[in-house]
Coordinates of C-alpha atoms in Angstrom, one line a residue:
Chain A
X150 CA 0.1 -0.1 -0.1
X151 CA 1.5 3.5 -1.0
X152 CA 0.0 6.7 0.5
X153 CA -0.5 9.2 -2.3
X154 CA -1.0 13.1 -2.2
X155 CA -3.2 15.2 -4.6
X156 CA -0.1 16.6 -5.8
X157 CA 1.3 13.2 -6.9
X158 CA 0.3 13.5 -10.8
X159 CA 3.2 12.4 -12.2
X160 CA 2.3 10.7 -15.8
X161 CA -1.1 11.9 -15.5
X162 CA -2.4 12.7 -19.1
X163 CA -3.1 16.0 -19.9
X164 CA -6.7 15.6 -20.3
X165 CA -6.7 14.1 -16.6
X166 CA -4.6 16.5 -15.4
X167 CA -6.7 19.3 -16.9
X168 CA -9.8 18.2 -15.6
X169 CA -8.4 18.3 -12.3
X170 CA -7.1 21.7 -12.6
X171 CA -10.4 22.6 -13.3
X172 CA -12.0 20.7 -10.2
X173 CA -9.3 22.5 -7.9
X174 CA -10.0 25.9 -9.1
X175 CA -13.7 25.5 -8.4
X176 CA -13.4 23.2 -5.1
X177 CA -11.4 22.9 -2.4
X178 CA -10.8 19.3 -1.6
X179 CA -9.4 18.1 1.7
X180 CA -8.7 14.6 2.2
X181 CA -6.5 12.6 4.6
X182 CA -5.2 9.8 2.4
X183 CA -6.1 7.8 -0.2
X184 CA -5.3 4.0 -0.3
X185 CA -4.1 1.8 -3.4
X186 CA -4.9 -1.6 -2.9
X187 CA -2.0 -3.0 -5.0
X188 CA -1.1 -2.0 -8.5
X189 CA -3.4 -0.9 -10.9
X190 CA -6.8 -1.4 -9.0
X191 CA -9.8 1.1 -9.0
X192 CA -9.7 2.4 -5.3
X193 CA -12.1 4.2 -3.5
X194 CA -10.8 6.1 -0.4
X195 CA -11.6 4.5 2.6
X196 CA -12.8 7.6 4.3
X197 CA -15.6 10.0 2.8
X198 CA -14.1 12.7 1.4
X199 CA -15.5 16.4 1.9
X200 CA -15.5 18.6 -1.0
X201 CA -16.2 22.2 -0.1
X202 CA -17.8 24.3 -3.1
X203 CA -15.8 27.4 -3.2
X204 CA -18.7 29.4 -5.2
X205 CA -21.6 28.5 -2.5
X206 CA -19.5 27.7 0.9
X207 CA -23.0 26.9 2.6
X208 CA -23.1 23.7 1.0
X209 CA -21.3 20.8 1.9
X210 CA -21.2 18.0 -0.3
X211 CA -19.7 14.7 0.9
X212 CA -18.8 12.2 -1.4
X213 CA -15.7 10.2 -2.3
X214 CA -12.7 10.3 -5.0
X215 CA -12.5 7.8 -7.3
X216 CA -8.8 7.2 -8.3
X217 CA -8.0 5.0 -11.0
X218 CA -4.4 4.1 -11.5
X219 CA -3.5 2.7 -14.4
X220 CA 0.0 1.8 -14.7
X221 CA 1.7 4.9 -15.4
X222 CA -1.6 7.3 -15.5
X223 CA -3.8 8.3 -12.9
X224 CA -7.3 9.7 -13.4
X225 CA -8.8 11.5 -10.9
X226 CA -12.7 12.6 -10.8
X227 CA -14.9 13.8 -8.1
X228 CA -17.6 11.2 -6.9
X229 CA -19.4 13.5 -5.0
X230 CA -20.7 15.2 -8.4
X231 CA -22.6 12.0 -9.0
X232 CA -25.3 10.3 -7.4
X233 CA -25.5 11.6 -4.1
X234 CA -27.7 9.2 -2.7
X235 CA -28.3 5.6 -3.1
X236 CA -32.1 6.0 -2.6
X237 CA -33.6 6.1 -6.2
X238 CA -36.3 9.1 -6.4
X239 CA -38.4 7.8 -9.6
X240 CA -40.0 11.1 -11.3
X241 CA -43.3 11.2 -10.2
X242 CA -46.7 12.6 -11.8
X243 CA -46.6 16.0 -9.8
X244 CA -43.0 16.7 -10.6
X245 CA -43.5 15.6 -14.4
X246 CA -46.3 18.3 -14.3
X247 CA -43.9 21.0 -13.7
X248 CA -41.7 20.0 -17.0
X249 CA -44.5 20.8 -19.0
X250 CA -46.1 24.2 -20.4
X251 CA -49.7 24.8 -20.5
X252 CA -50.1 23.2 -23.8
X253 CA -48.3 20.2 -22.9
X254 CA -44.7 21.1 -24.2
X255 CA -41.6 19.7 -22.7
X256 CA -40.2 23.0 -21.5
X257 CA -36.6 21.8 -20.9
X258 CA -35.7 18.4 -22.1
X259 CA -32.5 18.3 -21.2
X260 CA -33.5 18.8 -17.1
X261 CA -35.9 16.2 -17.8
X262 CA -33.6 13.6 -19.3
X263 CA -30.8 14.4 -16.7
X264 CA -33.9 14.2 -13.6
X265 CA -34.6 10.8 -15.4
X266 CA -31.1 9.7 -15.5
X267 CA -30.7 10.1 -11.7
X268 CA -33.9 8.7 -10.6
X269 CA -35.7 6.8 -13.3
X270 CA -39.7 7.1 -13.9
X271 CA -42.5 5.8 -11.5
X272 CA -43.6 2.7 -13.2
X273 CA -47.5 4.7 -13.8
X274 CA -45.8 7.5 -15.5
X275 CA -43.8 5.4 -17.8
X276 CA -46.5 5.1 -20.5
X277 CA -46.6 8.8 -21.0
X278 CA -42.8 9.5 -20.6
X279 CA -41.4 6.8 -22.4
X280 CA -43.0 7.9 -25.7
X281 CA -40.5 11.1 -25.5
X282 CA -37.5 9.2 -24.6
X283 CA -37.9 6.7 -27.3
X284 CA -38.7 9.3 -30.1
X285 CA -42.1 8.9 -30.8
X286 CA -43.2 12.1 -29.2
X287 CA -41.4 15.2 -30.0
X288 CA -40.5 17.4 -26.8
X289 CA -42.0 20.4 -28.3
X290 CA -45.4 18.8 -29.1
X291 CA -48.7 19.8 -27.5
X292 CA -51.3 17.5 -25.9
X293 CA -53.5 18.1 -28.9
X294 CA -50.6 17.4 -31.4
X295 CA -50.0 14.1 -29.6
X296 CA -53.6 13.0 -29.4
X297 CA -53.8 13.7 -33.0
X298 CA -50.5 12.0 -34.0
X299 CA -52.2 8.9 -31.8
X300 CA -55.2 8.9 -33.9
X301 CA -53.5 9.2 -37.5
X302 CA -50.9 6.5 -36.3
X303 CA -53.6 4.3 -35.4
X304 CA -54.8 4.3 -38.8
X305 CA -51.5 3.8 -40.2
X306 CA -50.8 0.8 -37.9
X307 CA -54.2 -1.0 -39.1
X308 CA -53.2 0.0 -42.8
X309 CA -49.9 -2.0 -42.1
X310 CA -51.2 -4.9 -40.0
X311 CA -54.2 -5.5 -42.5
X312 CA -51.6 -6.5 -45.0
X313 CA -50.4 -9.5 -43.3
X314 CA -53.8 -10.3 -42.1
X315 CA -55.3 -10.4 -45.7
X316 CA -52.9 -13.1 -46.6
X317 CA -55.1 -16.5 -47.2
X318 CA -53.9 -19.7 -46.3
X319 CA -53.3 -20.4 -50.0
X320 CA -51.4 -17.4 -50.3
X321 CA -49.0 -18.2 -47.7
X322 CA -48.6 -21.8 -49.2
X323 CA -46.8 -20.0 -52.0
X324 CA -45.1 -17.4 -49.8
X325 CA -42.2 -19.2 -47.9
X326 CA -40.7 -16.2 -46.7
X327 CA -43.7 -15.0 -45.0
X328 CA -44.3 -18.7 -43.7
X329 CA -41.0 -18.5 -42.2
X330 CA -41.5 -15.0 -40.6
X331 CA -44.5 -15.8 -39.1
X332 CA -43.2 -19.4 -37.9
X333 CA -40.4 -17.5 -36.0
X334 CA -42.3 -15.0 -34.4
X335 CA -44.8 -17.7 -33.4
X336 CA -42.2 -19.8 -31.8
X337 CA -40.7 -16.8 -30.1
X338 CA -43.7 -14.9 -28.8
X339 CA -44.4 -17.9 -26.3
X340 CA -41.4 -17.8 -24.9
X341 CA -41.0 -14.2 -24.2
X342 CA -41.2 -13.1 -20.5
X343 CA -43.8 -15.7 -19.6
X344 CA -42.9 -15.5 -16.0
X345 CA -44.4 -11.9 -15.7
X346 CA -48.1 -11.8 -15.0
X347 CA -48.6 -9.8 -17.7
X348 CA -47.8 -12.5 -20.4
X349 CA -48.5 -15.4 -18.2
X350 CA -50.7 -18.4 -19.1
X351 CA -52.5 -20.1 -21.9
X352 CA -54.2 -18.2 -24.5
X353 CA -53.1 -14.8 -23.2
X354 CA -53.9 -12.1 -25.3
X355 CA -50.5 -10.0 -24.5
X356 CA -48.5 -12.5 -26.2
X357 CA -51.0 -12.4 -29.3
X358 CA -50.2 -8.6 -29.4
X359 CA -46.5 -9.5 -29.0
X360 CA -47.3 -11.7 -32.1
X361 CA -49.3 -9.1 -34.2
X362 CA -47.1 -6.3 -33.6
X363 CA -43.8 -8.1 -34.5
X364 CA -45.5 -9.5 -37.8
X365 CA -46.4 -5.9 -38.8
X366 CA -43.1 -4.5 -37.9
X367 CA -41.8 -7.1 -40.2
X368 CA -44.1 -5.7 -43.2
X369 CA -43.5 -2.4 -41.9
X370 CA -39.7 -2.8 -42.7
X371 CA -39.5 -5.8 -45.1
X372 CA -35.6 -5.4 -45.4
X373 CA -35.4 -5.8 -41.8
X374 CA -37.9 -8.3 -41.1
X375 CA -38.0 -10.5 -37.8
X376 CA -34.9 -11.4 -36.1
X377 CA -34.8 -13.0 -32.6
X378 CA -34.1 -10.4 -29.8
X379 CA -36.7 -8.0 -31.1
X380 CA -39.2 -10.0 -29.0
X381 CA -37.2 -8.9 -25.9
X382 CA -37.1 -5.4 -26.9
X383 CA -40.6 -5.2 -27.3
X384 CA -42.3 -6.9 -24.5
X385 CA -41.4 -4.3 -21.9
X386 CA -42.4 -1.7 -24.2
X387 CA -45.9 -3.5 -24.8
X388 CA -46.1 -4.1 -20.7
X389 CA -45.4 -0.4 -20.3
X390 CA -47.8 1.4 -23.2
X391 CA -50.6 -1.2 -23.6
X392 CA -52.0 0.3 -26.6
X393 CA -51.0 -2.2 -29.6
X394 CA -50.4 0.9 -32.1
X395 CA -48.7 3.2 -29.7
X396 CA -46.4 0.1 -28.5
X397 CA -45.8 -0.6 -32.3
X398 CA -44.7 3.1 -33.0
X399 CA -42.6 3.0 -29.8
X400 CA -40.8 0.3 -31.1
X401 CA -40.5 1.4 -34.5
X402 CA -38.7 4.3 -32.9
X403 CA -36.5 2.1 -30.8
X404 CA -35.6 0.2 -34.0
X405 CA -34.7 3.6 -36.0
X406 CA -31.5 3.4 -33.3
X407 CA -31.1 0.0 -32.8
X408 CA -32.3 -1.9 -36.1
X409 CA -28.8 -2.2 -37.2
X410 CA -28.1 -4.7 -34.6
X411 CA -30.3 -7.1 -36.3
X412 CA -28.5 -6.6 -39.9
X413 CA -27.4 -9.6 -41.4
X414 CA -23.9 -8.6 -41.5
X415 CA -24.3 -7.4 -37.9
X416 CA -22.5 -4.5 -38.3
X417 CA -24.4 -2.4 -35.7
X418 CA -23.2 -4.9 -33.0
X419 CA -19.9 -5.2 -34.2
X420 CA -19.4 -1.3 -34.2
X421 CA -20.7 -1.1 -30.7
X422 CA -18.1 -4.1 -29.7
X423 CA -15.3 -2.3 -31.6
X424 CA -16.2 1.1 -29.6
X425 CA -16.0 -0.7 -26.3
X426 CA -12.7 -2.0 -27.1
X427 CA -11.5 1.3 -27.7
X428 CA -13.3 2.6 -24.2
X429 CA -11.8 -0.1 -22.1
X430 CA -8.5 0.6 -23.7
X431 CA -8.8 4.1 -22.4
X432 CA -10.4 3.4 -19.1
X433 CA -8.8 0.2 -18.0
X434 CA -5.6 -0.4 -19.8
X435 CA -4.3 -3.7 -18.0
X436 CA -7.9 -5.7 -18.3
X437 CA -7.0 -4.2 -22.4
X438 CA -3.8 -5.5 -22.4
X439 CA -5.1 -8.6 -20.9
X440 CA -8.0 -9.2 -23.6
X441 CA -5.0 -8.4 -25.8
X442 CA -3.1 -11.4 -25.1
X443 CA -5.9 -13.7 -24.5
X444 CA -7.0 -13.1 -28.0
X445 CA -10.2 -11.7 -26.9
X446 CA -10.3 -8.0 -28.3
X447 CA -13.2 -9.0 -30.4
X448 CA -15.3 -8.5 -27.6
X449 CA -17.9 -11.3 -28.5
X450 CA -18.3 -12.3 -24.8
X451 CA -20.4 -8.9 -24.7
X452 CA -22.5 -9.8 -27.7
X453 CA -26.0 -10.3 -25.7
X454 CA -25.4 -7.2 -23.7
X455 CA -25.1 -5.0 -26.5
X456 CA -27.4 -6.9 -29.0
X457 CA -30.6 -6.6 -26.8
X458 CA -29.0 -3.9 -24.5
X459 CA -28.7 -5.9 -21.0
X460 CA -32.5 -7.5 -21.5
X461 CA -31.4 -10.9 -20.3
X462 CA -29.1 -9.6 -17.8
X463 CA -31.6 -8.2 -15.3
X464 CA -35.2 -8.7 -14.1
X465 CA -37.9 -7.3 -15.7
X466 CA -38.8 -4.4 -13.4
X467 CA -34.5 -3.7 -13.3
X468 CA -34.4 -3.5 -17.3
X469 CA -37.0 -1.2 -17.5
X470 CA -35.3 1.4 -15.3
X471 CA -32.1 0.8 -17.2
X472 CA -33.7 1.1 -20.2
X473 CA -35.0 4.7 -19.6
X474 CA -32.0 5.6 -17.9
X475 CA -30.0 4.8 -21.3
X476 CA -32.7 6.6 -23.5
X477 CA -32.0 9.4 -21.8
X478 CA -28.9 9.7 -23.7
X479 CA -27.6 11.8 -20.6
X480 CA -24.4 12.1 -20.0
X481 CA -23.8 10.0 -23.2
X482 CA -25.9 8.8 -26.1
X483 CA -23.7 5.6 -25.6
X484 CA -23.9 5.0 -22.1
X485 CA -24.5 1.5 -22.2
X486 CA -20.9 1.3 -23.6
X487 CA -20.1 2.6 -20.2
X488 CA -22.3 0.2 -18.3
X489 CA -20.4 -2.5 -20.3
X490 CA -17.0 -1.3 -19.5
X491 CA -18.0 -0.6 -15.7
X492 CA -19.4 -4.5 -15.5
X493 CA -16.0 -5.7 -17.0
X494 CA -13.8 -3.6 -14.8
X495 CA -15.5 -4.5 -11.9
X496 CA -15.1 -8.1 -12.4
X497 CA -11.6 -7.6 -13.7
X498 CA -9.9 -9.1 -10.7
X499 CA -11.3 -12.3 -11.4
X500 CA -11.1 -12.3 -15.0
X501 CA -7.4 -11.7 -14.7
X502 CA -6.8 -13.4 -11.7
X503 CA -8.2 -16.6 -13.3
X504 CA -6.4 -16.4 -16.5
X505 CA -9.9 -16.7 -18.0
X506 CA -9.6 -17.7 -21.8
X507 CA -12.2 -16.7 -24.5
X508 CA -14.5 -19.9 -23.8
X509 CA -14.2 -19.3 -19.8
X510 CA -14.9 -15.6 -20.2
X511 CA -17.9 -16.1 -22.2
X512 CA -19.4 -18.5 -19.7
X513 CA -18.7 -16.3 -17.0
X514 CA -20.1 -13.3 -18.7
X515 CA -23.2 -15.3 -19.5
X516 CA -23.3 -16.4 -16.0
X517 CA -23.4 -12.6 -14.4
X518 CA -26.8 -12.7 -15.6
X519 CA -29.0 -11.7 -12.4
X520 CA -26.1 -11.0 -10.3
X521 CA -25.1 -7.4 -11.3
X522 CA -26.3 -4.8 -8.5
X523 CA -28.2 -2.1 -11.0
X524 CA -27.5 1.2 -9.0
X525 CA -24.0 0.4 -8.3
X526 CA -23.4 -0.6 -12.3
X527 CA -25.0 2.9 -13.3
X528 CA -23.4 4.9 -10.8
X529 CA -19.8 3.1 -11.7
X530 CA -20.7 3.7 -15.2
X531 CA -21.4 7.3 -14.6
X532 CA -17.8 7.7 -12.9
X533 CA -16.1 6.3 -16.1
X534 CA -18.1 8.2 -18.6
X535 CA -17.5 11.5 -16.4
X536 CA -13.7 10.6 -16.1
X537 CA -13.2 9.6 -19.5
X538 CA -15.0 13.0 -21.1
X539 CA -14.6 13.9 -24.5
X540 CA -11.9 11.1 -24.8
X541 CA -14.4 8.6 -24.1
X542 CA -16.7 10.0 -26.7
X543 CA -13.7 9.9 -29.1
X544 CA -13.8 6.4 -28.8
X545 CA -17.1 6.1 -30.5
X546 CA -17.1 6.5 -34.2
X547 CA -20.0 8.6 -35.5
X548 CA -23.1 6.6 -36.4
X549 CA -22.2 4.0 -34.0
X550 CA -25.8 2.9 -32.5
X551 CA -28.0 3.9 -30.8
X552 CA -27.0 7.4 -32.5
X553 CA -29.3 7.7 -35.7
X554 CA -27.4 6.1 -38.4
X555 CA -25.6 8.4 -40.8
X556 CA -27.5 7.4 -43.8
X557 CA -30.7 8.1 -41.8
X558 CA -32.7 9.9 -44.2
X559 CA -32.3 7.2 -46.7
X560 CA -34.2 4.7 -44.4
X561 CA -32.3 1.7 -45.6
X562 CA -31.8 -1.3 -44.4
X563 CA -30.3 -3.4 -47.1
X564 CA -29.7 -7.1 -46.7
X565 CA -27.1 -9.1 -48.6
X566 CA -29.0 -12.1 -49.6
X567 CA -32.9 -11.7 -49.8
X568 CA -33.3 -15.5 -49.5
X569 CA -31.9 -15.2 -46.0
X570 CA -34.2 -12.5 -44.7
X571 CA -36.6 -13.9 -42.5
Chain B
X296 CA -14.4 -21.7 -7.6
X297 CA -16.5 -22.7 -10.5
X298 CA -14.3 -21.2 -13.1
X299 CA -11.6 -23.7 -11.9
X300 CA -11.0 -27.1 -12.6
X301 CA -11.5 -29.2 -9.5
X302 CA -11.7 -32.5 -10.6
X303 CA -9.9 -34.1 -13.0
X304 CA -10.5 -35.6 -16.0
X305 CA -8.8 -37.8 -19.1
X306 CA -10.7 -36.0 -22.2
X307 CA -12.3 -32.8 -22.8
X308 CA -14.6 -32.7 -25.8
X309 CA -16.4 -29.7 -27.4
X310 CA -19.9 -30.6 -29.2
X311 CA -22.3 -28.2 -30.7
X312 CA -25.9 -28.4 -30.7
X313 CA -27.3 -27.0 -34.0
X314 CA -30.5 -26.8 -35.7
X315 CA -33.4 -24.7 -36.5
X316 CA -34.7 -22.1 -34.2
X317 CA -37.2 -23.6 -31.6
X318 CA -36.4 -27.5 -32.0
X319 CA -35.4 -27.5 -28.7
X320 CA -31.5 -27.4 -28.2
X321 CA -31.2 -25.6 -25.0
X322 CA -33.8 -27.9 -23.4
X323 CA -31.6 -31.1 -24.6
X324 CA -28.8 -28.9 -22.9
X325 CA -30.0 -28.4 -19.8
X326 CA -31.8 -31.7 -19.6
X327 CA -28.6 -33.4 -20.0
X328 CA -26.3 -30.8 -17.7
X329 CA -28.6 -30.0 -15.1
X330 CA -31.8 -32.6 -15.5
X331 CA -34.1 -29.5 -16.1
X332 CA -36.7 -28.6 -18.5
X333 CA -38.6 -25.6 -19.3
X334 CA -41.5 -25.2 -21.7
X335 CA -40.9 -21.3 -21.8
X336 CA -37.4 -21.4 -21.9
X337 CA -36.2 -18.2 -23.8
X338 CA -34.5 -18.2 -27.2
X339 CA -30.7 -18.4 -27.1
X340 CA -29.0 -14.9 -28.1
X341 CA -25.7 -15.8 -29.2
X342 CA -23.9 -18.9 -27.8
X343 CA -24.0 -20.6 -24.3
X344 CA -22.4 -23.4 -22.9
X345 CA -22.6 -26.0 -20.4
X346 CA -20.3 -28.9 -19.3
X347 CA -21.0 -32.6 -18.1
X348 CA -18.5 -35.6 -17.3
X349 CA -19.4 -39.0 -17.8
X350 CA -17.3 -42.0 -17.9
X351 CA -16.4 -44.0 -21.0
X352 CA -14.3 -47.3 -20.5
X353 CA -12.3 -46.3 -17.4
X354 CA -11.8 -42.6 -18.5
X355 CA -13.6 -39.4 -17.9
X356 CA -14.7 -37.7 -20.6
X357 CA -15.7 -34.2 -19.9
X358 CA -18.2 -32.9 -22.7
X359 CA -18.4 -29.0 -23.3
X360 CA -21.4 -28.3 -25.0
X361 CA -22.2 -25.3 -27.0
X362 CA -25.9 -24.3 -27.8
X363 CA -26.3 -22.0 -30.4
X364 CA -28.8 -19.1 -31.6
X365 CA -31.2 -21.1 -34.6
X366 CA -31.8 -18.0 -36.6
X367 CA -30.1 -18.0 -39.9
X368 CA -29.1 -14.5 -39.2
X369 CA -26.8 -15.2 -36.5
X370 CA -25.2 -18.0 -38.3
X371 CA -22.2 -15.8 -39.2
X372 CA -21.8 -15.2 -35.5
X373 CA -22.5 -18.7 -34.4
X374 CA -20.8 -20.4 -36.9
X375 CA -17.4 -19.1 -35.5
X376 CA -17.9 -21.1 -32.3
X377 CA -17.8 -24.3 -34.5
X378 CA -14.0 -24.3 -34.3
X379 CA -12.4 -27.0 -32.6
X380 CA -15.9 -28.9 -32.1
X381 CA -15.6 -32.8 -32.4
X382 CA -18.9 -33.4 -32.0
X383 CA -22.1 -32.3 -33.1
X384 CA -25.9 -32.6 -32.4
X385 CA -28.2 -31.5 -35.3
X386 CA -31.3 -31.4 -34.1
X387 CA -34.7 -31.0 -35.9
X388 CA -38.3 -31.2 -34.2
X389 CA -40.1 -34.2 -35.2
X390 CA -43.5 -32.2 -35.5
X391 CA -42.4 -29.5 -38.0
X392 CA -41.0 -30.8 -41.2
X393 CA -39.5 -27.7 -42.3
X394 CA -37.1 -28.3 -39.3
X395 CA -36.1 -31.6 -41.1
X396 CA -35.6 -30.0 -44.6
X397 CA -33.2 -27.8 -43.4
X398 CA -30.9 -30.3 -41.8
X399 CA -29.0 -30.7 -45.0
X400 CA -28.1 -27.0 -45.0
X401 CA -26.8 -27.5 -41.4
X402 CA -24.9 -30.2 -42.5
X403 CA -23.1 -28.4 -45.0
X404 CA -22.6 -25.5 -42.7
X405 CA -21.1 -27.9 -40.2
X406 CA -19.0 -29.6 -42.9
X407 CA -17.7 -26.2 -44.2
X408 CA -16.4 -25.1 -40.5
X409 CA -15.3 -28.0 -38.6
X410 CA -12.9 -31.0 -38.9
X411 CA -13.6 -34.1 -41.5
X412 CA -13.4 -36.5 -38.7
X413 CA -16.4 -34.7 -36.5
X414 CA -18.8 -36.9 -35.2
X415 CA -22.4 -36.0 -36.1
X416 CA -25.8 -37.5 -34.6
X417 CA -28.9 -36.4 -36.2
X418 CA -31.4 -35.7 -33.6
X419 CA -35.2 -36.0 -34.1
X420 CA -36.6 -33.9 -30.8
X421 CA -39.9 -33.9 -29.4
X422 CA -40.7 -37.5 -29.8
X423 CA -43.2 -37.2 -27.1
X424 CA -45.6 -35.5 -29.3
X425 CA -46.6 -38.8 -30.9
X426 CA -49.8 -37.1 -32.4
X427 CA -48.2 -34.2 -34.2
X428 CA -45.5 -36.1 -35.8
X429 CA -44.6 -34.8 -39.4
X430 CA -41.1 -36.7 -40.1
X431 CA -41.0 -40.6 -39.9
X432 CA -38.4 -42.4 -38.1
X433 CA -37.8 -44.4 -41.3
X434 CA -37.1 -40.9 -43.3
X435 CA -34.7 -39.2 -41.1
X436 CA -33.0 -43.1 -40.4
X437 CA -32.3 -43.1 -44.2
X438 CA -31.4 -40.0 -44.3
X439 CA -28.6 -40.6 -41.6
X440 CA -27.5 -43.4 -43.5
X441 CA -27.0 -41.8 -46.7
X442 CA -25.4 -39.0 -44.7
X443 CA -23.0 -41.3 -42.7
X444 CA -24.4 -39.5 -39.3
X445 CA -25.6 -41.3 -36.2
X446 CA -29.5 -40.9 -35.5
X447 CA -31.7 -41.0 -32.4
X448 CA -35.1 -40.0 -31.6
X449 CA -35.3 -38.0 -28.3
X450 CA -37.9 -36.1 -25.9
X451 CA -36.1 -33.4 -23.7
X452 CA -39.5 -33.1 -22.0
X453 CA -39.9 -36.9 -21.0
X454 CA -36.0 -37.0 -20.4
X455 CA -36.2 -40.0 -23.2
X456 CA -32.9 -41.0 -24.8
X457 CA -31.3 -37.6 -23.9
X458 CA -28.9 -39.3 -21.8
X459 CA -28.2 -41.9 -24.6
X460 CA -27.6 -39.2 -27.4
X461 CA -25.0 -37.2 -25.7
X462 CA -23.1 -40.7 -24.5
X463 CA -23.2 -42.1 -27.7
X464 CA -21.9 -39.3 -29.4
X465 CA -19.1 -38.9 -26.8
X466 CA -18.0 -42.4 -26.8
X467 CA -17.7 -42.4 -30.5
X468 CA -15.7 -39.2 -30.4
X469 CA -13.5 -41.3 -27.5
X470 CA -13.2 -44.1 -30.0
X471 CA -12.0 -41.9 -32.9
X472 CA -9.3 -40.4 -30.4
X473 CA -8.0 -43.3 -28.9
X474 CA -8.0 -44.7 -32.6
X475 CA -6.0 -42.1 -33.6
X476 CA -3.5 -42.3 -30.7
X477 CA -3.2 -46.0 -31.6
X478 CA -2.5 -45.1 -35.0
X479 CA 0.1 -42.4 -34.0
X480 CA 1.9 -45.2 -31.7
X481 CA 1.9 -47.5 -34.9
X482 CA 2.9 -45.5 -37.5
X483 CA 4.9 -42.1 -36.2
X484 CA 4.7 -40.7 -40.3
X485 CA 1.0 -40.3 -39.2
X486 CA 1.5 -37.9 -36.3
X487 CA 0.1 -34.6 -38.3
X488 CA -2.5 -36.9 -39.0
X489 CA -3.7 -37.0 -35.0
X490 CA -3.8 -33.2 -34.6
X491 CA -7.1 -33.1 -36.7
X492 CA -8.9 -34.1 -33.7
X493 CA -8.7 -30.7 -31.8
X494 CA -10.3 -30.5 -28.9
X495 CA -10.4 -27.8 -26.5
X496 CA -9.2 -24.7 -26.9
X497 CA -7.4 -24.0 -30.2
X498 CA -3.7 -25.0 -29.6
X499 CA -4.1 -28.4 -28.3
X500 CA -3.6 -31.4 -30.1
X501 CA -5.3 -33.6 -28.3
X502 CA -7.3 -33.4 -24.8
X503 CA -5.6 -35.6 -22.8
X504 CA -5.2 -34.5 -19.4
X505 CA -6.0 -31.1 -20.4
X506 CA -7.1 -28.8 -17.4
X507 CA -8.8 -25.7 -18.5
X508 CA -10.6 -23.2 -16.2
X509 CA -13.9 -23.8 -17.8
X510 CA -14.0 -27.4 -17.0
X511 CA -16.1 -27.2 -13.8

């Protein structure tokens, strides 16, 4: 163990140093000592550190400093600016109203997104607010405009739905790709979150709704069609939104951002895995070096995390919270990659200590499902995101999902082999 | 610890489960490795694997069984995991003829990505659904003979033949591997041939006494 003083920043990369200077100029930080637990470890100070805000000395914030020591480099950032309390305070109806003007426009969408990032949304309010987060509603739309949108979108949905509904059995016999698509959806909806009471039991109408929406989506977007994992995305949306047409359009909005995850060449997933590799290289060099020598830099072991945004890693109730946090795009549009990095980092000791090879790592990562603490990991990811700053953002190439695709206005999902499109 | 070998074994064989979506691959795996079955088990995203050891002759054979997503869209990803497989269970659903029709494509996929000595078994699952049967045993048997694969009908739900199917594949792999070992002893010039049975991680010539960290 060594003791480290704040002044000891030799080898500190420029950006961390400038960040530090900034925080020193506006805060006076006082702490007794920081303790490192061996080499290359993420270390939290053993005692809370008091941070006095110079601009408002009446305000005393206690938190902890998080120092990441990465061989020769030191990152320093103030965790007290992050979530101040372990207690989550979801956005409730009364407070939601304060974000709206008299005609129903969201006055400050950034403040709203920040509020949701830090506390989530109360379940009963999700139905309304998710539509904004997903991009189905415009933040500056009025109550009246949204009512109007609802009615025209309902008609539009029905029109697309009636296309597959009108295919007769005789036609279907001569329509292989339709039968394949429908068959796959039928197989999947009966095994989608059936342990949730909303989808429980034989002849459950909500399972039928999942089927109808997914099949309609495959007619809305013929090129992308249906792909396993879409059911995982739709299920919480339907649970929250309830209305068939509205759930469909929310799903469409989500697919605008994440549809490329399901492309034939998996380019959406690959882009994200690549960005994750760059982020880990920035934020945890020893782990990056370990993955490199273990020939694991393709990050395929995170495939499931990325493809369906952690859906299989958390309980249903938890995933709704995680998704709304991600959908705020606050503090980063790619916050999910920081979540990945935070989970990996928190398991680094085990991964490296046990010298896991690729197979082993894959099994280990798969089996983390259900064992990750939601609030801790969001907090850790936020700390990483803050410390990485623009250097983190620079790791993520433009157009990496969930950013809107660069050719968004072309609205294309070209697939290589049409015969293989299900 | 779960990820450290705390038991010894003589051979580690990588086996893959492939076949169309919804034919019951994951349930065959959970039935064999944990004796569990669930009608509502979720679709597999990416790949997963589980292990179980059995005895063949006086040897301990550890099977590392890889379960893959069935949808065609994911084949580029899943086929990467075929590397190093020495056995495969190619599964279809006896109640859905189309899953049997696709067996040929799966077979090609397998032969394109794996060693020629791979032991393949064609598995007709859901044999408990007698009233819904769409693929006859005779047709499947004839296909298996033609393609030179083993064949068995199973029911993961009723735990029928699941044990037999995996045991048969593992035993056959064991026979191939021990025959190879003999060949090598008889004819030192045949040594490189012995390397074609690639078991476990990519660098291993054979799995004898391999101790890997995912063996528990």
